[in-house]
Tab-separated table of C-alpha atoms in Angstrom:
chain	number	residue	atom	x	y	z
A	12	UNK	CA	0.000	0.000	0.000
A	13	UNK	CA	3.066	2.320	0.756
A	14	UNK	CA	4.357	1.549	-2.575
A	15	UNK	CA	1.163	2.251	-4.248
A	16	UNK	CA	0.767	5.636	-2.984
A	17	UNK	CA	4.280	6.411	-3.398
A	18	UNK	CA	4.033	6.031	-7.010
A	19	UNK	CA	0.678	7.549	-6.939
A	20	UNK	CA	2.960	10.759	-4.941
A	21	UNK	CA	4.931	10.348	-7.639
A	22	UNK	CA	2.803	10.324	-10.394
A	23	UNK	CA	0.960	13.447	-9.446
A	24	UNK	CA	4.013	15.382	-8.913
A	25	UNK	CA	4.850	14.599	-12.653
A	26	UNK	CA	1.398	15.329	-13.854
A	27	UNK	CA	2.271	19.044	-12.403
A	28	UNK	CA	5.235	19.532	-13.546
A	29	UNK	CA	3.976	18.506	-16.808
A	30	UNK	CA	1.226	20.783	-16.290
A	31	UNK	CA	3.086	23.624	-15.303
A	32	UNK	CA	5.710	23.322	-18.567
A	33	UNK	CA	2.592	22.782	-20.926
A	34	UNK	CA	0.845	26.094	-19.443
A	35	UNK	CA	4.458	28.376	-20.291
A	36	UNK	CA	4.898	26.322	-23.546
A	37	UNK	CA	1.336	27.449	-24.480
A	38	UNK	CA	2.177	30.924	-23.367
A	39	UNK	CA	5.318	30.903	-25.320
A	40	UNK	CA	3.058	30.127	-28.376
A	41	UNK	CA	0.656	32.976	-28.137
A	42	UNK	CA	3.619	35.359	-27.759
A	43	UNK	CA	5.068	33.629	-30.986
A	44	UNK	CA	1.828	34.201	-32.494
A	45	UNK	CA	0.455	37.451	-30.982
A	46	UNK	CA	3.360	39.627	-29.789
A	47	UNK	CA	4.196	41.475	-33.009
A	48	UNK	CA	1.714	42.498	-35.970
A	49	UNK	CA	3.521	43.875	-38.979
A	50	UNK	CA	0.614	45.001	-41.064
A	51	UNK	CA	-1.159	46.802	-37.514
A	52	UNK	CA	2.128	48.426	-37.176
A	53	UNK	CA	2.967	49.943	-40.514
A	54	UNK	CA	-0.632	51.138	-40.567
A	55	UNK	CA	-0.685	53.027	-37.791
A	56	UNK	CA	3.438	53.974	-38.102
A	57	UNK	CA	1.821	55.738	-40.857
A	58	UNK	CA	-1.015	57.412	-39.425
A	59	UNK	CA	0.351	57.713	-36.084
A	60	UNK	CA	-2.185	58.366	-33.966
A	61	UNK	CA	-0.364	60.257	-31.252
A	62	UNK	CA	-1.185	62.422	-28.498
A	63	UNK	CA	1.555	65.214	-27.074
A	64	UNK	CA	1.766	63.664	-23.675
A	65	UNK	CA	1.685	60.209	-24.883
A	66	UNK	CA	4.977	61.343	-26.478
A	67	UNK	CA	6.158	62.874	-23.452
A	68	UNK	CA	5.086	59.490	-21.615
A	69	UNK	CA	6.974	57.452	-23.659
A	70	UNK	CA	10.000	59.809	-23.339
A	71	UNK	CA	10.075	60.273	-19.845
A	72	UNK	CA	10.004	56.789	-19.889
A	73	UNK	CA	12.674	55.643	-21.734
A	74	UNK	CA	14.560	58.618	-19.847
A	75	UNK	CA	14.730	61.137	-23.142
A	76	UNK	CA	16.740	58.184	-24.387
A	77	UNK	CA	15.428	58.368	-28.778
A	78	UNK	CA	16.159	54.608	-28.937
A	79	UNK	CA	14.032	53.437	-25.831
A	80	UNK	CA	11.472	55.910	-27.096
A	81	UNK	CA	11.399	54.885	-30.269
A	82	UNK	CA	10.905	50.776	-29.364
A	83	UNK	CA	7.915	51.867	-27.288
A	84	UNK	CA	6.205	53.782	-30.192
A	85	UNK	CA	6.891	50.852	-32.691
A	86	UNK	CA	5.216	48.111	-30.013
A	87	UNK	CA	2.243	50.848	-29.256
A	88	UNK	CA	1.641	51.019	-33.507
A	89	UNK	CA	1.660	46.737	-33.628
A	90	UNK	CA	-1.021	47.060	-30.427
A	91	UNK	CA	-3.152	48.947	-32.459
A	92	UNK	CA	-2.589	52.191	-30.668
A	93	UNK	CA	-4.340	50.149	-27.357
A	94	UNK	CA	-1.156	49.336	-24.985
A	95	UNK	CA	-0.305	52.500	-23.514
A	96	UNK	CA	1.409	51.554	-20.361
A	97	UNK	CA	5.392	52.178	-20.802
A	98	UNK	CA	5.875	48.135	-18.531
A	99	UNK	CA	3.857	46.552	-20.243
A	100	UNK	CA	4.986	47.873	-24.022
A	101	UNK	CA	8.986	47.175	-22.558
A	102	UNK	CA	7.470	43.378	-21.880
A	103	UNK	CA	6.504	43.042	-25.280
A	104	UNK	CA	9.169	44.782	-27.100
A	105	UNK	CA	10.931	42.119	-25.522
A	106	UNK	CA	9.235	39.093	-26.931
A	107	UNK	CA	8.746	40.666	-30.553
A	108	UNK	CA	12.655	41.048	-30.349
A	109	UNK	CA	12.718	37.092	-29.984
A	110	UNK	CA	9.993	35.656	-32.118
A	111	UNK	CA	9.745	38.334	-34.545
A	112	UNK	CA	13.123	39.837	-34.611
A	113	UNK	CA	13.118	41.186	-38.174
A	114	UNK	CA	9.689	42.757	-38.680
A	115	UNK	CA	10.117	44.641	-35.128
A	116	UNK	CA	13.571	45.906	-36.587
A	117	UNK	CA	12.014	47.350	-39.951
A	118	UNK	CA	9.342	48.799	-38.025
A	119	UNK	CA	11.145	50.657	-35.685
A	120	UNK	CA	13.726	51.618	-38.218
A	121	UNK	CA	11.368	53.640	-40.051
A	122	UNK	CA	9.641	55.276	-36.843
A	123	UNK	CA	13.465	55.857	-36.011
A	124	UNK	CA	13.895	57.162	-39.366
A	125	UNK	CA	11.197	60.052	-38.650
A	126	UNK	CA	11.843	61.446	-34.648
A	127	UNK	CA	16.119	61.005	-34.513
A	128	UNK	CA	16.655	63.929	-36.575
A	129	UNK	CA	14.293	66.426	-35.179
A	130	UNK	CA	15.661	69.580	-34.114
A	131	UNK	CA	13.532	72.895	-35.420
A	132	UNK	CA	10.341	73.685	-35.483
A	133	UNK	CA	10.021	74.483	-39.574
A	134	UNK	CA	8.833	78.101	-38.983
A	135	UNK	CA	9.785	81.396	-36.772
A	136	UNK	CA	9.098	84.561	-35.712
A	137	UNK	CA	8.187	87.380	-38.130
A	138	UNK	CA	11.093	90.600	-37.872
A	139	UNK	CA	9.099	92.965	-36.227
A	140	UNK	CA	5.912	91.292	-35.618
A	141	UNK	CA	6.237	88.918	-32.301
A	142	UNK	CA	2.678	88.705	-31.389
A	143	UNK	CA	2.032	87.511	-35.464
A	144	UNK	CA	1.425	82.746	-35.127
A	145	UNK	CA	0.752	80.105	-36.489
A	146	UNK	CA	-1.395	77.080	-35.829
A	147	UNK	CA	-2.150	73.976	-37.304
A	148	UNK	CA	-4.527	70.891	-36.211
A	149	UNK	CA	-3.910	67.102	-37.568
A	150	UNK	CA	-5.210	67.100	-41.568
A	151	UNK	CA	-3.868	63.462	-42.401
A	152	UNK	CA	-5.696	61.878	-45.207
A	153	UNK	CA	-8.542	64.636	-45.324
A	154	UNK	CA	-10.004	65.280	-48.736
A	155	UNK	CA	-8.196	66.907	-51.542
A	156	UNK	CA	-9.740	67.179	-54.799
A	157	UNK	CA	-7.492	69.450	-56.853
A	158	UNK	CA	-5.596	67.444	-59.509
A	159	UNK	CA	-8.447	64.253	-58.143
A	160	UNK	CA	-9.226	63.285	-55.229
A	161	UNK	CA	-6.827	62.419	-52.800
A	162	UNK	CA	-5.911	62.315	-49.498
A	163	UNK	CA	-4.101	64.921	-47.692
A	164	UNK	CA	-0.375	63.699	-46.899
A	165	UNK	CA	0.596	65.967	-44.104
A	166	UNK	CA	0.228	69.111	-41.983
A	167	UNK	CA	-0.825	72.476	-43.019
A	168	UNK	CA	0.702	75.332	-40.874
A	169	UNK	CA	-1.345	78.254	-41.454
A	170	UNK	CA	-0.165	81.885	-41.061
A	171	UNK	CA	-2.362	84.164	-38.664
A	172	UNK	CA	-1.689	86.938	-40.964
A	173	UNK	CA	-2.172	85.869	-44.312
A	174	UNK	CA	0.581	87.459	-46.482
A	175	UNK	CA	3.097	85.624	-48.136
A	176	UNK	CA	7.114	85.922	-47.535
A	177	UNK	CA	6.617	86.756	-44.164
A	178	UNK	CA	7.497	83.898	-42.560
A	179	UNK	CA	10.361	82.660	-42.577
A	180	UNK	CA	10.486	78.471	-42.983
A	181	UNK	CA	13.818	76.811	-41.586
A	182	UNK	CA	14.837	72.902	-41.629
A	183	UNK	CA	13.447	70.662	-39.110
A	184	UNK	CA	16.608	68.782	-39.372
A	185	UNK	CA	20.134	68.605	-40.568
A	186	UNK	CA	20.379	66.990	-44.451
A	187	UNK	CA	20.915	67.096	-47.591
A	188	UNK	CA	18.431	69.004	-50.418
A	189	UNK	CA	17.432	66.167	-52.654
A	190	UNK	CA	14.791	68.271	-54.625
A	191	UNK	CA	14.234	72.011	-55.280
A	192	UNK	CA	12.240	73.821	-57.880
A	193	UNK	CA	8.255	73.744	-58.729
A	194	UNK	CA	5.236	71.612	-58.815
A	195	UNK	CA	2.244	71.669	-60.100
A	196	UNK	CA	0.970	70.451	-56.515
A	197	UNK	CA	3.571	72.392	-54.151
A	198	UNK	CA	4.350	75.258	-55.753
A	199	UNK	CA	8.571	76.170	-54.867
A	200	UNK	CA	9.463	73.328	-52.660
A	201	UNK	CA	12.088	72.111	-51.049
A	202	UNK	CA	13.169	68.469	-50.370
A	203	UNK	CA	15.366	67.247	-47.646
A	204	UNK	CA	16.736	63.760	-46.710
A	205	UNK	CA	17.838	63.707	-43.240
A	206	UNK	CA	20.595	61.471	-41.549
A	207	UNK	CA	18.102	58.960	-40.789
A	208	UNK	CA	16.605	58.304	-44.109
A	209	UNK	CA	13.546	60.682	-44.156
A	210	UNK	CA	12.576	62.694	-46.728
A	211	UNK	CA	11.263	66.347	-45.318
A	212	UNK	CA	8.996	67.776	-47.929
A	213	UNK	CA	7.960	72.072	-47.445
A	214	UNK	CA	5.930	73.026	-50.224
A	215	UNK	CA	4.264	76.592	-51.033
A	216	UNK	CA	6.985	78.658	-50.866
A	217	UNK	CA	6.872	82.106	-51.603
A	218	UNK	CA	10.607	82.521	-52.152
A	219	UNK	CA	13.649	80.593	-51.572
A	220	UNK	CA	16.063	82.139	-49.438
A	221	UNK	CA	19.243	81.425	-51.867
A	222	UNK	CA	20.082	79.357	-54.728
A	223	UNK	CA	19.793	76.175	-53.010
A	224	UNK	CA	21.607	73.135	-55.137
A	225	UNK	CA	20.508	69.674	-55.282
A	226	UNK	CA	23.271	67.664	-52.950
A	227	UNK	CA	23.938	71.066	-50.552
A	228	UNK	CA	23.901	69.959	-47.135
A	229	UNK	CA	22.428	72.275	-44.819
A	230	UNK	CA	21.493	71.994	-40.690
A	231	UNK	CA	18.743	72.259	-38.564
A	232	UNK	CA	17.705	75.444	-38.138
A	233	UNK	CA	18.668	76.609	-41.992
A	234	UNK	CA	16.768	78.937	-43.141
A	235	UNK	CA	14.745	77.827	-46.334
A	236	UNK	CA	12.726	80.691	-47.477
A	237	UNK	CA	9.336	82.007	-46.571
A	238	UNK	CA	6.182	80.881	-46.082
A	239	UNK	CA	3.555	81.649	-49.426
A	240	UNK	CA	0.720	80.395	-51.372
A	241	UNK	CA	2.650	78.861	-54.449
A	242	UNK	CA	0.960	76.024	-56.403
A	243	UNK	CA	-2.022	74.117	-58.157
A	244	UNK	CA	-0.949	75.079	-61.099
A	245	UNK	CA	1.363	73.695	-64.243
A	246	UNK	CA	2.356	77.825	-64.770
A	247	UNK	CA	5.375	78.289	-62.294
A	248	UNK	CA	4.926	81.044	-59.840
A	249	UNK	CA	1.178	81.070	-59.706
A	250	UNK	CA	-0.075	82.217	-56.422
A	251	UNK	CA	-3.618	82.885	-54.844
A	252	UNK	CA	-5.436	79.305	-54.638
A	253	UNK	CA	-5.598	79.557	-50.969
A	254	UNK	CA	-4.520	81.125	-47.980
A	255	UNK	CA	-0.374	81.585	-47.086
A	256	UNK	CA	0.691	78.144	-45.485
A	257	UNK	CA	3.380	76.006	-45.100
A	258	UNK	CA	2.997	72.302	-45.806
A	259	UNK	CA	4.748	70.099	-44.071
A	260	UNK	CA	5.263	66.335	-45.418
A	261	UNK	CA	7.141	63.219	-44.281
A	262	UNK	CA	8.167	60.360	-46.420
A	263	UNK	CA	10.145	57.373	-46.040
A	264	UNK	CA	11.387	54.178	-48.664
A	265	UNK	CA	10.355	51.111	-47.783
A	266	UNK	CA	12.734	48.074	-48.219
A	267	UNK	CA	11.649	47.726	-51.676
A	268	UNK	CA	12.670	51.399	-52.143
A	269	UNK	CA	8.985	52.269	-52.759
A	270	UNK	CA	7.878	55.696	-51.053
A	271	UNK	CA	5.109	55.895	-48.453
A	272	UNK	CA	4.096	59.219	-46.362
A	273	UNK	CA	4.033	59.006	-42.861
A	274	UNK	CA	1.585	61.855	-40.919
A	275	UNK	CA	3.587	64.962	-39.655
A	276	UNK	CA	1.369	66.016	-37.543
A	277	UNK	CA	3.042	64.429	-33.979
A	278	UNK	CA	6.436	65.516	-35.092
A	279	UNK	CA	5.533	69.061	-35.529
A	280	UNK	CA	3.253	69.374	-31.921
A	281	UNK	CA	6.459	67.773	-30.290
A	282	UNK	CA	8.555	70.405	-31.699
A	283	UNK	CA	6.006	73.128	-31.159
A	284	UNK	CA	5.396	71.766	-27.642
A	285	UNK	CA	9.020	71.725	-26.566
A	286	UNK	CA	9.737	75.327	-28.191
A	287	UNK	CA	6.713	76.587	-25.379
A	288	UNK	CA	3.995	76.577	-28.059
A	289	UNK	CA	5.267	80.267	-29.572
A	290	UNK	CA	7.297	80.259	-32.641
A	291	UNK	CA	11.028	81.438	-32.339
């Protein structure tokens, strides 16, 4: 009888420790299979659907370090914007690292690719004027119709006095000018690829503020021009289609080297936020 409940002890001790090492090995699995969603990530990477202090949230909790930051942001995109506690976002960062190691890394390499560079809020005081603003509100993927309809890839800074070459625009970030000159959409742009790999887009210039040449590098902080109301039109220099503005896009290459727009907006409040909401 001794015998027979010893291997009955025995028995159940193994059935738990089985038990216990099927329960982690099914928890391993639904990490495997839930912890990281590519195509919920480079969705909302690309709408990024933001508020100011959940970036300040996610800063202060990777301690204003742009990598930490950055990791966070990318697991908050693949949780569907849902996870918002800084713990629990580390946690999973963690497993998508393990099970799904590459699509985490392209991910955050493009939301890396947008915030390491940014330095300047893209437009300042006007000589003369300091109680003259600007403001702007989130526009992503509103309708366009000029040229058919569209959606609207990025932010719209609107002057509060509406007169162009007023305002002067400067670079968000340090780069290189990749594209200068006019379109039928944006009027006198400017292009510029930062260290990181994004492409800065400010369109509707009313002037350039010197010969700019494709290749120049130039910082953050350089001035660009001024603010205007250049483009929808295939006649260079038309003006007048609507009110003085600067807009400001944000593009990055996938891995194919196809080109996808990400929304400004966040960037821009960040930068506006951390310049105490007044332009400089």
């Amino acid at each position: 009888m001794k015998k027979v409940r010893l291997w009955l002890l025995v028995f159940l001790c193994m059935m738990a420790v089985f038990q216990v090492l099927l329960t982690e090995e099914l928890l391993e699995s639904a990490h495997r299979r839930n912890c990281f969603s590519y195509e919920t990530a480079f969705r909302n990477l690309r709408n990024h659907n933001l508020t100011k202090d959940q970036v300040n949230t996610f800063f202060n909790n990777a301690g204003s370090d742009m990598e930490g930051f950055c990791e966070l942001l990318t697991m908050y995109f693949a949780s569907d914007c849902q996870m918002t506690d800084p713990k629990l976002l580390k946690k999973q960062v963690a497993y998508a690292k393990k099970y799904r190691g590459n699509e985490f890394t392209e991910i955050n390499g493009y939301v890396k690719s947008v915030w390491s560079d940014l330095l300047c809020f893209p437009v300042g005081k006007i000589a003369g004027k300091p109680e003259d603003n600007v403001v702007f509100e989130n526009s992503w993927m509103q309708s366009r119709t000029f040229g058919g309809d569209r959606g609207h890839e990025g932010t719209d800074i609107m002057a509060s006095e509406n007169v162009r070459g007023i305002y002067p625009v400067y670079s968000m970030t340090d780069g290189v000018v990749e594209n200068i000159g006019w379109l039928r959409l944006g009027g006198y742009r400017i292009g510029i690829r930062s260290p990181s790999g994004a492409y800065f887009y400010y369109a509707h210039l009313a002037e350039y503020a010197k010969d700019f040449q494709i290749g120049e590098t130039v910082s953050a902080g350089t001035f660009l021009g001024f603010m205007g109301d250049t483009g929808y039109s295939d006649v260079e220099g038309t003006t007048g289609n609507f009110a003085v503005h600067l807009h400001m896009g944000i593009y990055l290459n996938d891995k194919d080297g196809t080109e996808f727009s990400v929304n400004s907006y966040p960037m821009l409040s960040y930068l506006w936020e951390r310049q105490g909401g007044a332009l400089r």
